[in-house]
XYZ file of C-alpha atoms in Angstrom:
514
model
C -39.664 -6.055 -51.753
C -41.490 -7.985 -49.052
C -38.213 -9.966 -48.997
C -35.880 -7.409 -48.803
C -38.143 -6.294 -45.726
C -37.383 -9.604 -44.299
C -33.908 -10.085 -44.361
C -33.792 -6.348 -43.042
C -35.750 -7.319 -40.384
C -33.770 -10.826 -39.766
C -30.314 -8.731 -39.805
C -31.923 -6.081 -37.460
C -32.958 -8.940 -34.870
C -29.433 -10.404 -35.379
C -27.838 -7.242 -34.194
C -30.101 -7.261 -31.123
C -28.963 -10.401 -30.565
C -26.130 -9.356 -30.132
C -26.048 -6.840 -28.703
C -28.209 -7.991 -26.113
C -25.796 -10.905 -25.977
C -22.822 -8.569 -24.568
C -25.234 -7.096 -22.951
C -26.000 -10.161 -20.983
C -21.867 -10.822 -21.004
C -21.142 -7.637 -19.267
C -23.803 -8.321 -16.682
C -21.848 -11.640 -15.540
C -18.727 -9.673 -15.711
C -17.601 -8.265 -12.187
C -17.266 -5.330 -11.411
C -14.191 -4.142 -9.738
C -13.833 -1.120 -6.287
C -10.278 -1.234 -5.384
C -9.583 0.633 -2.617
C -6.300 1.846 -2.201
C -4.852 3.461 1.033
C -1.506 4.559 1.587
C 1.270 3.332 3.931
C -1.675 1.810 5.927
C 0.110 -0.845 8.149
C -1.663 -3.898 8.367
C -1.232 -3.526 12.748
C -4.201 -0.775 12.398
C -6.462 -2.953 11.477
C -8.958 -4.908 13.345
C -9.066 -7.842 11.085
C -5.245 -8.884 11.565
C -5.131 -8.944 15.409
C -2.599 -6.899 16.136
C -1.975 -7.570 20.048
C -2.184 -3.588 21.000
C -5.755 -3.479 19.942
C -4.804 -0.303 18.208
C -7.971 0.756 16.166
C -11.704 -1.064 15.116
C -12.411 -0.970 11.393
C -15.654 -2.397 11.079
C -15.531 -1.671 7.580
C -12.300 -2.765 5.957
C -12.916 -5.618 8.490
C -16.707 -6.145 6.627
C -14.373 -6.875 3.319
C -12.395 -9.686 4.648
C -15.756 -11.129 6.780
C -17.537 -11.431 3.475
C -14.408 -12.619 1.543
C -10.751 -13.317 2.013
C -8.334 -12.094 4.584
C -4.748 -12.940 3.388
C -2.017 -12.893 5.901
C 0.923 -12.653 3.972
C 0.401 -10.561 1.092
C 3.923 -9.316 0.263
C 5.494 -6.335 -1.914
C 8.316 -6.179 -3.849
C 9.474 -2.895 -3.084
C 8.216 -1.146 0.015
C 7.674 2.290 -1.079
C 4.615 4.293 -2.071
C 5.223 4.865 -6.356
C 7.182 1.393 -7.188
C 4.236 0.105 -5.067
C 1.284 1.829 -7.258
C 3.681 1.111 -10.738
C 3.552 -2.851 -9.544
C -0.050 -3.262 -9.374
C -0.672 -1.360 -12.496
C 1.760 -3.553 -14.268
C 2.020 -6.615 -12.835
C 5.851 -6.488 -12.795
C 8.864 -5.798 -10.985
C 10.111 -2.636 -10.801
C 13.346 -3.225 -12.626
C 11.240 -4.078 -15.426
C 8.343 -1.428 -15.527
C 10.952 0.987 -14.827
C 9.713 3.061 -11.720
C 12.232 2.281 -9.160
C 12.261 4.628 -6.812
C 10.303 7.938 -5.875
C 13.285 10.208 -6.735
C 14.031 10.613 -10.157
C 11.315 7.966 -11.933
C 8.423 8.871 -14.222
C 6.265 5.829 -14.817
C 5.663 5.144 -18.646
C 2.236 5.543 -19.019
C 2.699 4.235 -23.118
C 3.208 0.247 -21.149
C 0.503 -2.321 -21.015
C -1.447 -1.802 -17.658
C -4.207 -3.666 -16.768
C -6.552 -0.899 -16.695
C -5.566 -0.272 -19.932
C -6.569 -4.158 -21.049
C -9.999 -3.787 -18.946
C -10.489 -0.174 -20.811
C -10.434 -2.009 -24.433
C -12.647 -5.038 -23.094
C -15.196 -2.611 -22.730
C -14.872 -1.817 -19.222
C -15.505 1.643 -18.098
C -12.159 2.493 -15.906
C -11.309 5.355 -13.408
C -9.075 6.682 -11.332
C -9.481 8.635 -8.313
C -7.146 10.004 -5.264
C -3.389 9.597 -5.014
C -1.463 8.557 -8.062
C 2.300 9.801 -7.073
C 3.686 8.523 -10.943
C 4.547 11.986 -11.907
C 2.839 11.455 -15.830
C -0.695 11.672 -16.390
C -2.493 8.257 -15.818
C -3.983 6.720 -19.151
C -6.126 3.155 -19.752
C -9.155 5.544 -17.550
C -12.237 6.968 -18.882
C -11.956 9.294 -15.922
C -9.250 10.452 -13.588
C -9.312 12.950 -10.873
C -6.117 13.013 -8.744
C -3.893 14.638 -6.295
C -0.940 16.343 -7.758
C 2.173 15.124 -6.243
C 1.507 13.397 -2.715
C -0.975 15.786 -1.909
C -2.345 17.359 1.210
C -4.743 16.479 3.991
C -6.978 20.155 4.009
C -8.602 21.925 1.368
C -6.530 19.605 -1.408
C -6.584 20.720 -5.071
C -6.749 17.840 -7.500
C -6.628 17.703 -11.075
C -9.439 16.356 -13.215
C -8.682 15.032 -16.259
C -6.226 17.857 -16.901
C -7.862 20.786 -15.036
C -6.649 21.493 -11.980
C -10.012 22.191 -9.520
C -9.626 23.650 -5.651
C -11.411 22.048 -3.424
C -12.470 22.313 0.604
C -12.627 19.767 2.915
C -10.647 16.538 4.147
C -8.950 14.730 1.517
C -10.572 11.415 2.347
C -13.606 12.614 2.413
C -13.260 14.322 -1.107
C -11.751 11.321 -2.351
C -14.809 8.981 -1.124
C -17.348 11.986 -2.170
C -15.334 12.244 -6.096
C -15.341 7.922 -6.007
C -19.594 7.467 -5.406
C -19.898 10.198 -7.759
C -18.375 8.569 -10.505
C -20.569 5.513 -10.146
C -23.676 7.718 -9.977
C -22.960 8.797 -13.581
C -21.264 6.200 -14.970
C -22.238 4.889 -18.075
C -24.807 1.857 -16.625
C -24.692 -0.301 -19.104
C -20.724 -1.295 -19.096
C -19.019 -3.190 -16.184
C -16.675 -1.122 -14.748
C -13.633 -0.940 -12.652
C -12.558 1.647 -10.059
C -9.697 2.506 -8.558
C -10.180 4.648 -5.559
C -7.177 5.750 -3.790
C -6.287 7.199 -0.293
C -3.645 9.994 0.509
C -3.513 8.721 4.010
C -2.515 7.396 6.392
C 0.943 9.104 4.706
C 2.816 11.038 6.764
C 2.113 13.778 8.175
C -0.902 11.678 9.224
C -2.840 14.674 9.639
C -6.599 13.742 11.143
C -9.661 14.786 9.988
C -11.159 17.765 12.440
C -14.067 15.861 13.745
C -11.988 13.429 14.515
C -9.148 15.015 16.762
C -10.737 13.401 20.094
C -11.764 10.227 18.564
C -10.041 8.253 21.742
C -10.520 10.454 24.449
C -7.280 10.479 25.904
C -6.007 6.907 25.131
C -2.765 5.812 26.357
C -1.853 3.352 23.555
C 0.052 0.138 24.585
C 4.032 0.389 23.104
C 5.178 -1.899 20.726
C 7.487 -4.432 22.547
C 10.662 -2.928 19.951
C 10.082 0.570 20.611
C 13.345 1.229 22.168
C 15.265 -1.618 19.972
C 18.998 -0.292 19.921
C 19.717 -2.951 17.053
C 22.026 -5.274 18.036
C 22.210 -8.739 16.579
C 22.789 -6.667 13.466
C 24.361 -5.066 10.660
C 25.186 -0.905 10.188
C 22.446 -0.699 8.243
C 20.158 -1.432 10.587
C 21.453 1.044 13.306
C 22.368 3.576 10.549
C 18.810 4.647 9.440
C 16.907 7.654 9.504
C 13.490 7.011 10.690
C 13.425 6.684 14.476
C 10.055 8.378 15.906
C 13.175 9.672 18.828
C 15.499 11.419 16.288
C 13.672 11.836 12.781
C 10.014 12.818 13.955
C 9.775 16.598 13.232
C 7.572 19.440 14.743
C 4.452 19.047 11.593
C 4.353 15.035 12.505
C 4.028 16.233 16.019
C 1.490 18.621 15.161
C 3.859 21.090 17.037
C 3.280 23.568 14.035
C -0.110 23.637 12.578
C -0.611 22.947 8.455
C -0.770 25.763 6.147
C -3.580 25.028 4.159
C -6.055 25.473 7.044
C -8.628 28.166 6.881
C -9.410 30.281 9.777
C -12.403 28.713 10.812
C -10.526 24.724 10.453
C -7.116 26.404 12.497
C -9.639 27.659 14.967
C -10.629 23.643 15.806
C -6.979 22.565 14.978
C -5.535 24.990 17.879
C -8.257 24.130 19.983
C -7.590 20.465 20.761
C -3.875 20.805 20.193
C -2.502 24.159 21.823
C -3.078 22.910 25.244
C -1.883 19.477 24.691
C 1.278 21.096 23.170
C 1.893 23.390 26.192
C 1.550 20.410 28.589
C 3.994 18.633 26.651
C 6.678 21.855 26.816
C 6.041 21.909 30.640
C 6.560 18.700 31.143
C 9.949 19.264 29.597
C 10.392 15.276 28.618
C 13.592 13.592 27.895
C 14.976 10.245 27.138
C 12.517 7.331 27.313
C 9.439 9.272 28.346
C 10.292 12.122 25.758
C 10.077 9.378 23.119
C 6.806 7.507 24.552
C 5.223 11.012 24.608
C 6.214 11.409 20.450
C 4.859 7.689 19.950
C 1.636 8.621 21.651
C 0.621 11.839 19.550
C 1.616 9.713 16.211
C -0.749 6.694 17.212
C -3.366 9.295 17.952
C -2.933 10.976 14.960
C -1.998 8.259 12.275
C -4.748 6.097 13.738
C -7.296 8.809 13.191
C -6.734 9.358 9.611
C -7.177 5.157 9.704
C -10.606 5.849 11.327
C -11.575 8.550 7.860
C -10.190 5.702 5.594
C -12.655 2.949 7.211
C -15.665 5.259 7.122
C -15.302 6.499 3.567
C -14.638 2.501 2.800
C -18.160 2.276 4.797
C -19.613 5.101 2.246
C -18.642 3.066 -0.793
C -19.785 -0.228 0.302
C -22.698 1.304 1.537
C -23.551 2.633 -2.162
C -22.634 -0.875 -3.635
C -25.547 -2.636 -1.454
C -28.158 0.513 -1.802
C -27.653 0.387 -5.544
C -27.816 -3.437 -6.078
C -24.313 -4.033 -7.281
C -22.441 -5.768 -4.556
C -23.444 -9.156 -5.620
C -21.603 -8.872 -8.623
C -18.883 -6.473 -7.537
C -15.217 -7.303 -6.440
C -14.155 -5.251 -3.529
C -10.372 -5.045 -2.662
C -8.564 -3.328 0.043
C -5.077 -2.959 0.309
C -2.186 -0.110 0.708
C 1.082 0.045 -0.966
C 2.450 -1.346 1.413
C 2.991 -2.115 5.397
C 4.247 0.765 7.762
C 5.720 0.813 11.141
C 4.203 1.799 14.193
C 6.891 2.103 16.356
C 8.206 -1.454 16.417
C 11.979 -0.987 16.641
C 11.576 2.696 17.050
C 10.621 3.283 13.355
C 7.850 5.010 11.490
C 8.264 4.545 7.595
C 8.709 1.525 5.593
C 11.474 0.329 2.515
C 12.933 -2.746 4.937
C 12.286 -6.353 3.500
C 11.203 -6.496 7.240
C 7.364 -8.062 8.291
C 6.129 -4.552 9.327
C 7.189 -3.398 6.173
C 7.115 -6.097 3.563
C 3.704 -6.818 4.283
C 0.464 -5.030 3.148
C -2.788 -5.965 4.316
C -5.268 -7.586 1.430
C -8.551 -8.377 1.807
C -10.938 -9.145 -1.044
C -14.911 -9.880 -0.997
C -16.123 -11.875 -3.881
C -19.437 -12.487 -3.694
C -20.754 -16.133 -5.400
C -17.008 -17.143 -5.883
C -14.542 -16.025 -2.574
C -15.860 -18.303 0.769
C -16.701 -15.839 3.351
C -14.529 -15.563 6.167
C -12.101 -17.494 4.614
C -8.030 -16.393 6.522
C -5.454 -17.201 3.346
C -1.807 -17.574 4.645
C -0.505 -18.241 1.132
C 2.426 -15.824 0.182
C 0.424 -13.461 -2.410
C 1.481 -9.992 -3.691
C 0.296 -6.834 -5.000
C 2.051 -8.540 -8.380
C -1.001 -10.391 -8.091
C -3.668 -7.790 -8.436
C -3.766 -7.115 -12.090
C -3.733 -10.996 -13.087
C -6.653 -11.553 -10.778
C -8.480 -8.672 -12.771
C -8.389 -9.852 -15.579
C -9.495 -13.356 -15.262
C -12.469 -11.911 -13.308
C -12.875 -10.704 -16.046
C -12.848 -13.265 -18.286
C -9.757 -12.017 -20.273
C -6.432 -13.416 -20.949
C -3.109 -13.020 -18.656
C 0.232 -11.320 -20.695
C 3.181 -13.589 -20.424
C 4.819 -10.559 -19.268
C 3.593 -9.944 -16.524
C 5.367 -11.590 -13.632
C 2.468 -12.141 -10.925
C -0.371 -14.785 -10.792
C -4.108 -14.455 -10.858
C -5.563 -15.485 -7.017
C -8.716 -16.223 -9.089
C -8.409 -20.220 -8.004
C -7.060 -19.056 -4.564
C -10.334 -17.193 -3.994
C -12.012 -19.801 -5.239
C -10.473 -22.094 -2.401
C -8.177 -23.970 -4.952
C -4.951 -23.008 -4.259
C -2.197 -24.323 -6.957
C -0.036 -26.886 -5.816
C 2.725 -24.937 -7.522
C 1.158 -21.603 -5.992
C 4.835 -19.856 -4.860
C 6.820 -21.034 -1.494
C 9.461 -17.880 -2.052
C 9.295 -14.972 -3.052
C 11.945 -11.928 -4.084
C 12.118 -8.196 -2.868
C 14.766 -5.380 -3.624
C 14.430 -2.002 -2.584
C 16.839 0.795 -4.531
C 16.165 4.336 -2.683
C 19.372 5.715 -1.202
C 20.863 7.754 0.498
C 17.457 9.917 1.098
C 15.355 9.856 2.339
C 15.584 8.022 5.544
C 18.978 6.181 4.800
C 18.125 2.735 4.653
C 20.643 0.692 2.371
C 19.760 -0.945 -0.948
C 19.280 -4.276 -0.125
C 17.486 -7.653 -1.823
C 16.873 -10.530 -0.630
C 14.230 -14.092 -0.778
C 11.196 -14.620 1.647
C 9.966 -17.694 2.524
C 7.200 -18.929 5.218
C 10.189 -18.912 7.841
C 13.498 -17.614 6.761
C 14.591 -14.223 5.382
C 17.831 -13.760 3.554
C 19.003 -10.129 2.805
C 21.645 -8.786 0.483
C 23.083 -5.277 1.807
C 24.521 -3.876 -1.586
C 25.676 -0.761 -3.425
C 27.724 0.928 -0.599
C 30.863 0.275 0.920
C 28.826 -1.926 3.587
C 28.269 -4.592 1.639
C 27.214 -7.856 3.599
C 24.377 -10.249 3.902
C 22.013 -11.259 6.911
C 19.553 -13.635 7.954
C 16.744 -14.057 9.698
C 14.482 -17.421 11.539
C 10.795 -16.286 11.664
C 9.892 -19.301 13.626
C 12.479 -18.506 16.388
C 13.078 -14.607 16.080
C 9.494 -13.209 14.367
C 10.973 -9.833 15.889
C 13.942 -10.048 13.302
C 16.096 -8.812 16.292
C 19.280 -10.962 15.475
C 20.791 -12.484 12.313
C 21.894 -15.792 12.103
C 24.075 -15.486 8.538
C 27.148 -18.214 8.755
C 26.125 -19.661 12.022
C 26.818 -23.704 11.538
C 23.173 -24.071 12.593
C 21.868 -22.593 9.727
C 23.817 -23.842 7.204
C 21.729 -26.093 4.632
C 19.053 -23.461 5.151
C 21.470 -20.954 4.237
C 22.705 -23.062 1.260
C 19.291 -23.489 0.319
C 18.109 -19.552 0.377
C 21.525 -18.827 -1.759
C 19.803 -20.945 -4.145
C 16.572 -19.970 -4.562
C 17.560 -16.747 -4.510
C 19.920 -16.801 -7.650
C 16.977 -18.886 -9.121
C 14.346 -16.206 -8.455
C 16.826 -13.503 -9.788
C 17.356 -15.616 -13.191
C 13.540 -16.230 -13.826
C 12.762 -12.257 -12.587
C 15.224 -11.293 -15.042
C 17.068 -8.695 -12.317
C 20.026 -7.323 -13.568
C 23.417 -8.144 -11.878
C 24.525 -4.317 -12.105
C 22.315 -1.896 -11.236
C 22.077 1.299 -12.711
C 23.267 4.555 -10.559
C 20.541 6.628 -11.534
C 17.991 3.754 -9.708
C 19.230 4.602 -6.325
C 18.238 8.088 -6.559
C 19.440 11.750 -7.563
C 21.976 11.678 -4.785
C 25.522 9.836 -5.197
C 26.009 6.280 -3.592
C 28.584 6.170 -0.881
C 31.330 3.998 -2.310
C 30.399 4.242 -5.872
């Protein structure tokens, strides 16, 4: 009996052991906050310099001055859902199969790395905009926005029950985020992805902050009045000029619906007498379209402002509660935005403004502080970096690479020089053609396909960083041309993009010339 009792005993130790052991291998695990905002252009905020000066963010800033800032962090398709289906995946759009925000559904049944944290015994969850149409799985907990949302009073859904709620939607979103790490299960690293309706369009501010510049006159963007020659049609052909697209809710001209009485009460108070200045003043031309880029920096830059405070709120929690030390903070949006430079708002262009997306990561013990990264990177990247956080192993299919060593200050020598986008969406919204096309530190080549305008351009960073005039078959050019021909076929082999692409990828609407 007595040594029954002790091999009981022995085996019970054992299993504390053990236990204890993953125990102690989930404390060494990180942690992972990644904040998420949406169409936030990298030009409003502080960190990247922007010459206008447009905004402070002390606290997205905070990220990058306690980790990495990368400078070139690049998408593969510039709009919001491919965006979000990319860093879940880790792959191109053609291959996760959500190509557009038309007619896609994203496949929640596919291996996500969420999904791979979730069975590692990471506690997962999702909160804030999601904008993939099915019901997000790999998360202990999700609590999202149906659709794209709304700025006031937004109801979300919360694991399958739909809740109505009051307040600002960034706030709510911040508020559902520290809640989840209040009761979250303690014992388990955990990851958390906390996502930000704004600064989408209609970039509608937060009430408190309606006079948060006091009448700032905002410098123009040198581009603002571009009139696009030096290029193709597809260029001048767009829809998404602040002087002929902008309509009377981004101009706060009409007031939201889902205000209450006592919120339309402060909403008509700041703007009603702005609004009847501006109809007095009975503006045209130039001045009519300075006026319209004014109220969006005022607004769009305001809902920037409730993003960097409710980033403040979480990292705030992370130091009170003794976790940032072993907690990976990212920021990033789904991609860059314009603000005003060559007239636009919106994004979908292989273009800087648009093709980039700010990234900044704080890694505390492993990511230098204060380190600026100008390696090309990509939200293809976010998943693989994850997971070898976390200690787990990469799928060959996915199609990005861990920035593990790159945090660490060890960049590859083989780390990528080029790098491939193609955007699908077409005819709406907006009208900008289907085009693809390679990136590299200097040149940009782009592939106008899919509609009876089919031709190619290309662009010298180093000489034009404006991208104001192509230099395709000019005898300069040449070898560089030669050379982006080839690395682009090469990138399209290994990417595995197909050479036809489906009609239902461009959209619900017919292609002109198909």
């Amino acid at each position: 009996m007595t040594d029954l009792m002790n091999k009981l005993l022995v085996s019970l130790l054992l299993l504390l052991l053990c236990a204890g052991a993953s125990l102690a291998a989930d404390a060494k695990r990180p942690n992972i906050v990644f904040i998420f905002s949406d169409d936030h252009a990298y030009q409003a905020i502080s960190a990247y310099n922007d010459p206008r000066k447009l905004i402070e963010t002390p606290n997205i800033d905070r990220i990058g001055k306690e980790g990495v800032c990368f400078t070139r962090c690049l998408v593969p398709n510039s709009i919001c859902g491919p965006s979000r289906a990319t860093v879940l995946t880790g792959k191109y759009n053609h291959i996760n199969g959500f190509v557009n925000n038309t007619n896609c559904r994203f496949d929640g049944s596919q291996m996500t790395f969420p999904k791979l944290l979730q069975a590692a015994g990471y506690q997962t969850a999702m909160i804030g905009k999601w904008h993939l149409i099915s019901d997000p799985t790999g998360f202990d907990f999700w609590q999202i926005l149906p659709g794209q949302g709304v700025y006031y009073n937004p109801p979300m859904i919360r694991n399958g029950e739909r809740l109505a709620l009051n307040g600002y939607v960034t706030d709510l979103i911040t508020d559902a985020s520290i809640d989840w790490l209040k009761s979250r299960d303690k014992s388990k690293p955990f990851l958390l992805m906390c996502h930000h309706k704004a600064p989408h369009r209609e970039w509608e501010p937060p009430l408190r902050l309606l006079d948060h510049e006091h009448g700032r006159r905002y410098p123009e963007p040198e581009t603002l009045f571009d009139n696009y020659s030096g290029r193709g049609i597809a260029e001048h052909d767009q829809d998404m000029t602040i002087e002929k697209t902008m309509n009377l809710k981004d101009l706060k001209l009409t007031a939201p619906p889902q205000l209450t009485p006592e919120q339309r009460k402060e909403w008509d108070a700041y703007y009603d007498p702005r609004n009847e200045e501006f109809r007095q003043a009975n503006l045209s031309g130039k001045e009519l379209v300075s006026w319209k880029y004014q109220r969006y920096m005022h607004d769009y830059l305001a809902c920037v402002k409730a993003v960097d405070e409710g980033v403040g709120r979480l990292l705030k929690y992370l130091d009170d509660e003794g976790l940032a030390d072993n907690t990976i903070v990212v920021y990033s949006s789904d991609q860059g935005f314009y603000l005003g430079e060559h007239g636009w708002f919106d994004k979908r262009w292989i273009f800087e403004e648009s093709l980039r997306t700010p990234l900044l990561i704080r890694w505390p013990g492993a990511a230098k502080a204060g380190t600026i990264n100008n390696a090309i990177v990509s939200n293809l990247d976010f998943g693989e970096t994850f997971l070898e956080a976390a200690g787990l192993p990469v799928p060959e299919e996915m199609q990005g690479h861990s920035l593990v060593p790159v945090l660490k200050g060890m960049t590859p020598s083989d780390w990528r020089t080029s790098f491939y986008y193609q955007y699908y969406e077409y005819p709406a919204p907006h009208h900008v053609r289907p085009h693809y096309g390679v990136v590299t530190d200097r040149y940009k080549l782009v592939h106008f396909y899919g509609t009876k305008d089919d031709y190619w351009e290309l662009f010298d960073l180093a000489k034009d960083p404006h991208e104001m005039r192509s230099v395709f078959n000019n005898t300069e050019y040449a070898d560089a041309q030669k050379e982006l021909e080839k690395e682009l076929q090469r990138l399209r082999v290994e990417l595995k993009v197909p050479e036809q692409i489906p009609a239902k990828w461009f959209g619900n609407q017919p292609i002109a010339g198909n």
